[in-house]
Amino acid sequence: MPNKIRLYIKTGLLKILNIDLSYFLLEKLSHILISRYLFTPHLYYIHFNYMEKCEL
């Protein structure tokens, strides 16, 4: 296999791995932010009351 093709395959795999890693880190970061800032007691109370009203 010529060196150019090998280099192209290696850079392509690195780009795919880099994209997967960035999506993984983004998912982890969003999970941390959501769990820390959105699930506060006040917002949970609002959500619970909203769901109670929907059931009526």
PDB file of C-alpha atoms in Angstrom:
ATOM      1  CA  MET A   1       0.000   0.000   0.000  1.00  0.00           C
ATOM      2  CA  PRO A   2       1.456   3.399  -0.895  1.00  0.00           C
ATOM      3  CA  ASN A   3       2.356   5.748   1.941  1.00  0.00           C
ATOM      4  CA  LYS A   4      -0.210   8.372   0.871  1.00  0.00           C
ATOM      5  CA  ILE A   5      -3.068   5.874   1.189  1.00  0.00           C
ATOM      6  CA  ARG A   6      -1.789   4.709   4.598  1.00  0.00           C
ATOM      7  CA  LEU A   7      -1.557   8.297   5.795  1.00  0.00           C
ATOM      8  CA  TYR A   8      -5.057   9.044   4.485  1.00  0.00           C
ATOM      9  CA  ILE A   9      -6.493   6.003   6.277  1.00  0.00           C
ATOM     10  CA  LYS A  10      -4.723   6.945   9.518  1.00  0.00           C
ATOM     11  CA  THR A  11      -5.940  10.553   9.397  1.00  0.00           C
ATOM     12  CA  GLY A  12      -9.454   9.386   8.545  1.00  0.00           C
ATOM     13  CA  LEU A  13      -9.515   7.042  11.536  1.00  0.00           C
ATOM     14  CA  LEU A  14      -8.131   9.764  13.791  1.00  0.00           C
ATOM     15  CA  LYS A  15     -10.862  12.154  12.631  1.00  0.00           C
ATOM     16  CA  ILE A  16     -13.545   9.539  13.356  1.00  0.00           C
ATOM     17  CA  LEU A  17     -12.059   8.823  16.794  1.00  0.00           C
ATOM     18  CA  ASN A  18     -11.794  12.548  17.497  1.00  0.00           C
ATOM     19  CA  ILE A  19     -15.463  13.078  16.560  1.00  0.00           C
ATOM     20  CA  ASP A  20     -16.542  10.137  18.744  1.00  0.00           C
ATOM     21  CA  LEU A  21     -14.490  11.463  21.648  1.00  0.00           C
ATOM     22  CA  SER A  22     -15.896  14.967  21.293  1.00  0.00           C
ATOM     23  CA  TYR A  23     -19.481  13.628  21.216  1.00  0.00           C
ATOM     24  CA  PHE A  24     -18.734  11.491  24.266  1.00  0.00           C
ATOM     25  CA  LEU A  25     -17.315  14.464  26.177  1.00  0.00           C
ATOM     26  CA  LEU A  26     -20.208  16.671  25.089  1.00  0.00           C
ATOM     27  CA  GLU A  27     -22.689  14.058  26.288  1.00  0.00           C
ATOM     28  CA  LYS A  28     -20.926  13.762  29.657  1.00  0.00           C
ATOM     29  CA  LEU A  29     -20.748  17.545  30.053  1.00  0.00           C
ATOM     30  CA  SER A  30     -24.420  18.001  29.211  1.00  0.00           C
ATOM     31  CA  HIS A  31     -25.349  15.221  31.665  1.00  0.00           C
ATOM     32  CA  ILE A  32     -23.372  16.943  34.434  1.00  0.00           C
ATOM     33  CA  LEU A  33     -24.897  20.335  33.658  1.00  0.00           C
ATOM     34  CA  ILE A  34     -28.438  18.959  33.492  1.00  0.00           C
ATOM     35  CA  SER A  35     -28.111  16.970  36.700  1.00  0.00           C
ATOM     36  CA  ARG A  36     -26.504  19.846  38.573  1.00  0.00           C
ATOM     37  CA  TYR A  37     -28.585  22.813  37.429  1.00  0.00           C
ATOM     38  CA  LEU A  38     -31.929  21.560  36.132  1.00  0.00           C
ATOM     39  CA  PHE A  39     -32.876  19.043  38.791  1.00  0.00           C
ATOM     40  CA  THR A  40     -33.132  21.589  41.563  1.00  0.00           C
ATOM     41  CA  PRO A  41     -35.925  21.135  44.116  1.00  0.00           C
ATOM     42  CA  HIS A  42     -37.786  24.188  42.829  1.00  0.00           C
ATOM     43  CA  LEU A  43     -37.924  22.951  39.234  1.00  0.00           C
ATOM     44  CA  TYR A  44     -38.791  19.449  40.399  1.00  0.00           C
ATOM     45  CA  TYR A  45     -41.711  20.907  42.376  1.00  0.00           C
ATOM     46  CA  ILE A  46     -42.925  22.842  39.304  1.00  0.00           C
ATOM     47  CA  HIS A  47     -42.672  19.726  37.142  1.00  0.00           C
ATOM     48  CA  PHE A  48     -44.508  17.593  39.715  1.00  0.00           C
ATOM     49  CA  ASN A  49     -47.361  20.116  39.966  1.00  0.00           C
ATOM     50  CA  TYR A  50     -47.574  20.321  36.178  1.00  0.00           C
ATOM     51  CA  MET A  51     -47.834  16.554  35.868  1.00  0.00           C
ATOM     52  CA  GLU A  52     -50.513  16.463  38.581  1.00  0.00           C
ATOM     53  CA  LYS A  53     -52.583  19.008  36.637  1.00  0.00           C
ATOM     54  CA  CYS A  54     -52.213  16.998  33.434  1.00  0.00           C
ATOM     55  CA  GLU A  55     -53.664  13.895  35.084  1.00  0.00           C
ATOM     56  CA  LEU A  56     -56.874  15.675  36.122  1.00  0.00           C
TER      57      LEU A  56
END
